Short mmCIF file of C-alpha atoms in Angstrom, two decimals:
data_model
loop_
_atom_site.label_atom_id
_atom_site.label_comp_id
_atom_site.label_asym_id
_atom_site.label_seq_id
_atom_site.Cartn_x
_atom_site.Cartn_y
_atom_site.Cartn_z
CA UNK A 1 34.67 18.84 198.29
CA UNK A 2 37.62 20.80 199.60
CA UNK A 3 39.40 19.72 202.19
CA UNK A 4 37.84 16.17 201.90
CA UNK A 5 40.10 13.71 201.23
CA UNK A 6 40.05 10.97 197.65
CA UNK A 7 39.69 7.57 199.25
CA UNK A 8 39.22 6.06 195.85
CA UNK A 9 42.39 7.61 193.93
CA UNK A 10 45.11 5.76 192.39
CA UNK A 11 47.71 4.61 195.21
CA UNK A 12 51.27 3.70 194.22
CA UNK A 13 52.57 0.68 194.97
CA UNK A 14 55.89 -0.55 196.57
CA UNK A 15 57.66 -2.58 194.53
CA UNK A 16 61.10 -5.18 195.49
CA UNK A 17 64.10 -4.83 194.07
CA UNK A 18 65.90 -7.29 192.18
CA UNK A 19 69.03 -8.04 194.17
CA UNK A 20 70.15 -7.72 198.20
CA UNK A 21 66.17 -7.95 198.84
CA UNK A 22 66.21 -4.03 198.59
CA UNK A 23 63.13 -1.49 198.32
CA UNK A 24 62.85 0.31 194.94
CA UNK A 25 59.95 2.51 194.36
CA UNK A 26 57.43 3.36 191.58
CA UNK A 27 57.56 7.28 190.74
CA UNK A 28 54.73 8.15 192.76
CA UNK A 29 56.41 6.51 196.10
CA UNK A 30 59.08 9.56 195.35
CA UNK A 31 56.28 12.13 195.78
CA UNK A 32 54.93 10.08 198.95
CA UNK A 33 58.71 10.57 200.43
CA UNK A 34 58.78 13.95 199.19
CA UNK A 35 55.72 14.87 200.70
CA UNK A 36 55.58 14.05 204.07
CA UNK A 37 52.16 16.10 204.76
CA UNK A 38 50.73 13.38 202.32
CA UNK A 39 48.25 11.47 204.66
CA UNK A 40 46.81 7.52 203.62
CA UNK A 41 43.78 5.44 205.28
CA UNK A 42 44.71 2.00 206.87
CA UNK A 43 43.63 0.72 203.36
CA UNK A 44 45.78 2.80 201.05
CA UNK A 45 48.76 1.31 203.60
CA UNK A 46 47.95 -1.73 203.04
CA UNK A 47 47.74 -1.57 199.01
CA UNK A 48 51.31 0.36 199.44
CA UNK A 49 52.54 -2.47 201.20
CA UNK A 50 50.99 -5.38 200.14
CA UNK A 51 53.79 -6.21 197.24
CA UNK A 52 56.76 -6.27 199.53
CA UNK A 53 54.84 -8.06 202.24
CA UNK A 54 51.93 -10.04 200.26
CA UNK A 55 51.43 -11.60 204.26
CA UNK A 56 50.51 -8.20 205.34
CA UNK A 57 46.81 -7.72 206.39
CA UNK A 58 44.87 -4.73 208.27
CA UNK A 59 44.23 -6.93 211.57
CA UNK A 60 48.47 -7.24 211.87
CA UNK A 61 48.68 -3.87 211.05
CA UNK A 62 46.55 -3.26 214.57
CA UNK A 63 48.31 -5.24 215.93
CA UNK A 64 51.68 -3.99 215.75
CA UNK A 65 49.67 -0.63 216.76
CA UNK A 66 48.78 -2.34 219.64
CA UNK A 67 52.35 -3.52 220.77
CA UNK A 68 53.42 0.32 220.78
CA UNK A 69 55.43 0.27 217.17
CA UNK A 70 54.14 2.30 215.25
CA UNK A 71 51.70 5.43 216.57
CA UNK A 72 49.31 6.77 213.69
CA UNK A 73 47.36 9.61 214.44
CA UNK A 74 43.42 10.27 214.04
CA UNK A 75 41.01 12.19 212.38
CA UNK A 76 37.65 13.53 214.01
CA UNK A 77 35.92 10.70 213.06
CA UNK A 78 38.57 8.35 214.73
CA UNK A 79 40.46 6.77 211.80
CA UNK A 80 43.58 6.26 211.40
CA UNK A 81 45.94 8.34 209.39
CA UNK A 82 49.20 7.20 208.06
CA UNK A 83 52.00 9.89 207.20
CA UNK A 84 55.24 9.34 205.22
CA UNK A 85 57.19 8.75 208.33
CA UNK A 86 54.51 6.37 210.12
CA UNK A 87 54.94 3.87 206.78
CA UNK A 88 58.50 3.88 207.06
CA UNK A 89 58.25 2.92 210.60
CA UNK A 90 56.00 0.24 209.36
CA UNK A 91 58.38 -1.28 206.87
CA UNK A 92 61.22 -1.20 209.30
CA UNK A 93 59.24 -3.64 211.85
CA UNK A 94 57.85 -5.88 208.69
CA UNK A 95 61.16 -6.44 207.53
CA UNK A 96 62.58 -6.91 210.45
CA UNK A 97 60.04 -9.30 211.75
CA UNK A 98 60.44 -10.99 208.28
CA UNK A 99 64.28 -11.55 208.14
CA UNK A 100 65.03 -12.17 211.88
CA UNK A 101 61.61 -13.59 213.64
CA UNK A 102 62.34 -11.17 216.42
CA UNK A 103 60.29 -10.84 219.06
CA UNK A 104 58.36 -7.37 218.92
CA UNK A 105 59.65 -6.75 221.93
CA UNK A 106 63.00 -6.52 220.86
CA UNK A 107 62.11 -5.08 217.61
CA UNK A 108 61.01 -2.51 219.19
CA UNK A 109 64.12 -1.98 221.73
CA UNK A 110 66.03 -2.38 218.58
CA UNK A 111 64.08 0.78 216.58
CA UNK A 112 64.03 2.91 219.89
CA UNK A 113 67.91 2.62 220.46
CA UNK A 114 67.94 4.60 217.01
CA UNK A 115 69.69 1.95 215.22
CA UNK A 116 67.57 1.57 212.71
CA UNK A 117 68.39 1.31 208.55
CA UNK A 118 67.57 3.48 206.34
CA UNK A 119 64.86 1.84 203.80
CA UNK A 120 66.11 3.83 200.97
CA UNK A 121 69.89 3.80 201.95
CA UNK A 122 72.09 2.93 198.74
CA UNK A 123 74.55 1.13 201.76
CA UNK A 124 74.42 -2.61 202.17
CA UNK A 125 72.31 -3.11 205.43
CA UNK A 126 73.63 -4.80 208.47
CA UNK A 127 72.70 -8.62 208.76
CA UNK A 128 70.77 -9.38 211.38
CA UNK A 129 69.76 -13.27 212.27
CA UNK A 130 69.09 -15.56 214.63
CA UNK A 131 69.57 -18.89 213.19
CA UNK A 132 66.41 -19.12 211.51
CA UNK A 133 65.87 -22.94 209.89
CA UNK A 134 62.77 -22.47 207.73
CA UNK A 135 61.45 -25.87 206.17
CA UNK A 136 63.93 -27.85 203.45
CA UNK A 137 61.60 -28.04 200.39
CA UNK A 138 59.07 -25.92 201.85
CA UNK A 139 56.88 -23.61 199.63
CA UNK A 140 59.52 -20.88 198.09
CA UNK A 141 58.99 -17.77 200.31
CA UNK A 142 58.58 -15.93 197.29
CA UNK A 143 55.15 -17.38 196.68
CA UNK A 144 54.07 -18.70 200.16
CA UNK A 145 55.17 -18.00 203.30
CA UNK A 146 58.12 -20.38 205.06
CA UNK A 147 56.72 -22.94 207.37
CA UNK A 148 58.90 -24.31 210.81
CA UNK A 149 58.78 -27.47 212.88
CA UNK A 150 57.61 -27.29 216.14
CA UNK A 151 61.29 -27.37 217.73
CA UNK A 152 61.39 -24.68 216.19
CA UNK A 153 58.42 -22.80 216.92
CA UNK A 154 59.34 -23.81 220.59
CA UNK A 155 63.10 -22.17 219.90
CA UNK A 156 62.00 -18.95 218.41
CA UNK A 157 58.77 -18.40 220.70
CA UNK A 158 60.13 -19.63 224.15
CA UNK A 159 57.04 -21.90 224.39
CA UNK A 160 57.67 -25.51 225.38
CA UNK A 161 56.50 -27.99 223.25
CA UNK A 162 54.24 -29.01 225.56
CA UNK A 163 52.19 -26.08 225.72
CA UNK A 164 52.27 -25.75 221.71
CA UNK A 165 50.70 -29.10 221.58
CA UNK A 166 47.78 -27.51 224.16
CA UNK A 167 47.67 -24.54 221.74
CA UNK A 168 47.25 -27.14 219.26
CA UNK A 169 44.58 -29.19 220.96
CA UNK A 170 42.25 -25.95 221.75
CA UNK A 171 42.43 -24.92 217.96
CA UNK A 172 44.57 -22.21 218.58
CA UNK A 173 46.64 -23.01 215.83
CA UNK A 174 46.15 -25.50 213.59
CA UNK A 175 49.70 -25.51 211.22
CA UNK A 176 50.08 -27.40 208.26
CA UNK A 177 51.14 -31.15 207.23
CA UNK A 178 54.51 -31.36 205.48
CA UNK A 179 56.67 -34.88 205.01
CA UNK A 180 54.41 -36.41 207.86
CA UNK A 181 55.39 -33.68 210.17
CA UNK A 182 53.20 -30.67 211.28
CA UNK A 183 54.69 -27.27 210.56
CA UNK A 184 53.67 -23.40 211.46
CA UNK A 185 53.10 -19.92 209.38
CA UNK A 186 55.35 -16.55 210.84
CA UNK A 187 51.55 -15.63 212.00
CA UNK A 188 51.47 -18.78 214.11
CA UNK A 189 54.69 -17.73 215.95
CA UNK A 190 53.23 -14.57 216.81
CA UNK A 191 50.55 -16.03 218.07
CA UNK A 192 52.09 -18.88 220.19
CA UNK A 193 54.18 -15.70 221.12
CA UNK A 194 51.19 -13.72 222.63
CA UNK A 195 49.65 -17.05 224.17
CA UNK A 196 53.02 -17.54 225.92
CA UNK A 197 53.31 -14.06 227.66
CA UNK A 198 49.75 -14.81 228.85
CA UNK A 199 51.33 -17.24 231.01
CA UNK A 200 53.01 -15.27 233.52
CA UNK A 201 49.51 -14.10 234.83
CA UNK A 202 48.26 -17.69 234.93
CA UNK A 203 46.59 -18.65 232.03
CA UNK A 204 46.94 -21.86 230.02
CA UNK A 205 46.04 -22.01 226.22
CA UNK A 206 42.65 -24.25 227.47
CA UNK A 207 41.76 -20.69 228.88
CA UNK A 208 41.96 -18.56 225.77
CA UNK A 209 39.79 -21.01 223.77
CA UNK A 210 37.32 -18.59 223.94
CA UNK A 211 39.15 -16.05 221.57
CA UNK A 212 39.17 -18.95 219.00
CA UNK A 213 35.49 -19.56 219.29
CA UNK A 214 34.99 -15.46 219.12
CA UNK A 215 37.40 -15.35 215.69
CA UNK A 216 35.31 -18.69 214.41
CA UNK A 217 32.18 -16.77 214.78
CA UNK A 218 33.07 -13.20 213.41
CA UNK A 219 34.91 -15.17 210.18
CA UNK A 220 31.37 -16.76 209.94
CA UNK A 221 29.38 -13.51 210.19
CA UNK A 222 31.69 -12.20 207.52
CA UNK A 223 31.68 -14.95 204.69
CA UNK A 224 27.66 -14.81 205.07
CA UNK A 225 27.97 -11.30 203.85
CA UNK A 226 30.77 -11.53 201.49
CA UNK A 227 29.81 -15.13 199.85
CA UNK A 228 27.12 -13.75 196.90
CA UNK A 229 29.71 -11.25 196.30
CA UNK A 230 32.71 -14.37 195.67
CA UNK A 231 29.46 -16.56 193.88
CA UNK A 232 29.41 -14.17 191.17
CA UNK A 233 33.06 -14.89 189.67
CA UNK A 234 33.20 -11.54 188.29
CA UNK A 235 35.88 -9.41 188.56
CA UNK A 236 33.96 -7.10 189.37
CA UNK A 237 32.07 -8.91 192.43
CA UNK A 238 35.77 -10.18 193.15
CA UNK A 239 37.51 -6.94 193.45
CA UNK A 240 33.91 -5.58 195.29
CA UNK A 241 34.54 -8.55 198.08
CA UNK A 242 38.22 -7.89 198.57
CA UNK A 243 37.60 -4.08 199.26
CA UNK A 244 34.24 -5.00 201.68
CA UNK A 245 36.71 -7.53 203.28
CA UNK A 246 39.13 -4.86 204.21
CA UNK A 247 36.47 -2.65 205.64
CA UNK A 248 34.66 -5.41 207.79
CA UNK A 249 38.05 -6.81 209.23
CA UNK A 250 38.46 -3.21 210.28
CA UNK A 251 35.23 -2.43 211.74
CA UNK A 252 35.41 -5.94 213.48
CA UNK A 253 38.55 -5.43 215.07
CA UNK A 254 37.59 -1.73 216.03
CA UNK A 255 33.95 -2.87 217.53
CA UNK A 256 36.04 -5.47 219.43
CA UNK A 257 38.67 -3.26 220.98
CA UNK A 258 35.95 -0.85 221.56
CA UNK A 259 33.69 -3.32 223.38
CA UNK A 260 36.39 -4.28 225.52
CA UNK A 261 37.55 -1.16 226.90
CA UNK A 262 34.39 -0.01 227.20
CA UNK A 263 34.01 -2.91 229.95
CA UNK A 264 36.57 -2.77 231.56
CA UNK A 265 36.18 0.82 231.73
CA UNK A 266 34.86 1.00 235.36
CA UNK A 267 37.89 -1.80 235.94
CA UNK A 268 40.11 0.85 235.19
CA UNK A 269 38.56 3.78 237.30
CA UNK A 270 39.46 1.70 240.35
CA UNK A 271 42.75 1.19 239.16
CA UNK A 272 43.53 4.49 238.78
CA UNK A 273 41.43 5.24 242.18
CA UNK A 274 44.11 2.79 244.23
CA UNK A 275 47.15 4.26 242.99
CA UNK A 276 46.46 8.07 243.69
#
């Protein structure tokens, strides 16, 4: 129909260069650059992105929506539409997330003092690092993700060990067992990230068990669905499960955000009430 967009055409894919970790581009990213009227579902993102940043998932995507970095607009119906300029954005904090474990805090401080690179700049890029020490003889990052030691996690999160250990203990994160020693994914350091700025209104990791137990039960809810699909080993009922996955993560996460502020809704009338 006119007017309606294709979600099932062919979406190009991003691509990494060979050499100073740089972005090259199949010839149909040139006509996404070139047409910056072009609009993409949270999905087509995701397939766009998903060969630079294999890590990359629809729930982080929210996420970093919900820390203020990047702003996509919305149709009628209330989903989100990515332009040209919105998936540059995007890039910028992924890569910059990836190479210096910032805090998105300061990523974002660094992108709104305008100094940020230009992803398709011919010029070397500025180094930017803070001491990172991934894992000697870890998984190459190439196929897996690094993995840190809990000094570390402590170091680049601001968390005490201590209070890892109680993240630990309520199955907020679990890590993974390397030489003996217990090491973390770049998504555990956000997370022991968020857990640690609940702190300064009083809450211990013991008191945000409850998200855990809320995750454990949606994951559930989803495999049920998703399981006769992976039973097949088809292709087919592969490829079906991976694109049903997408779709239920979103609808999860946007029944859950939903939910919430719909509760605290009358929270926030009497907010608004005290301060005028």
């Amino acid at each position: 129909m006119p007017g309606q967009r294709d979600t099932d055409r062919e979406v190009s894919a991003v691509v990494p260069a060979t050499g100073a970790g740089r972005l090259t581009t199949t010839p149909r990213w040139e006509v996404l650059r070139g047409d910056s009227g072009r609009e993409f579902s949270i999905k087509e993102v995701l397939t766009l992105l998903q060969e630079e940043f294999p890590e990359v998932t629809i729930s982080k995507i929210r996420f970093l929506e919900s820390q203020g970095l990047i702003a996509p607009e919305r149709n009628a119906a209330g989903y989100r539409k990515f332009f040209q300029q919105d998936i540059e954005r995007l890039c910028e904090v992924l890569r910059l997330q990836k190479s210096t474990y910032m805090p998105l805090r300061k990523i974002k401080e660094h992108l709104e003092a305008d100094t940020r690179v230009d992803l398709f700049s011919q010029e070397p890029e500025p180094e930017i690092s803070l001491e990172v020490e991934p894992v000697v003889g870890s998984p190459s990052s190439a196929s897996r993700p690094e993995l840190f030691p809990i000094d570390e996690l402590a170091r680049l999160t601001g968390a005490s060990t201590k209070s890892i250990e109680e993240m630990i203990r309520n199955g907020l994160i679990t890590g993974v067992t390397v030489a003996g020693q217990r090491h973390f994914s770049p998504t555990e350091i956000e997370i022991v990230r968020t857990i640690h700025s609940f702190a300064k209104f009083g809450l211990e990791p013991r008191h945000l068990r409850h998200y855990r137990t809320s995750t454990d039960r949606e994951v559930g809810l989803i495999e049920q669905l998703l399981m006769p699909l992976v039973r097949q080993r088809s292709p087919e009922g592969r490829r079906k499960a991976a694109d049903e996955l997408v779709e239920l993560v979103e609808l999860s996460s946007g029944l859950r955000g939903l939910l919430l502020e719909n509760a605290l809704s009358q929270l926030k009338k009497l907010t608004d009430h005290s301060s005028s």
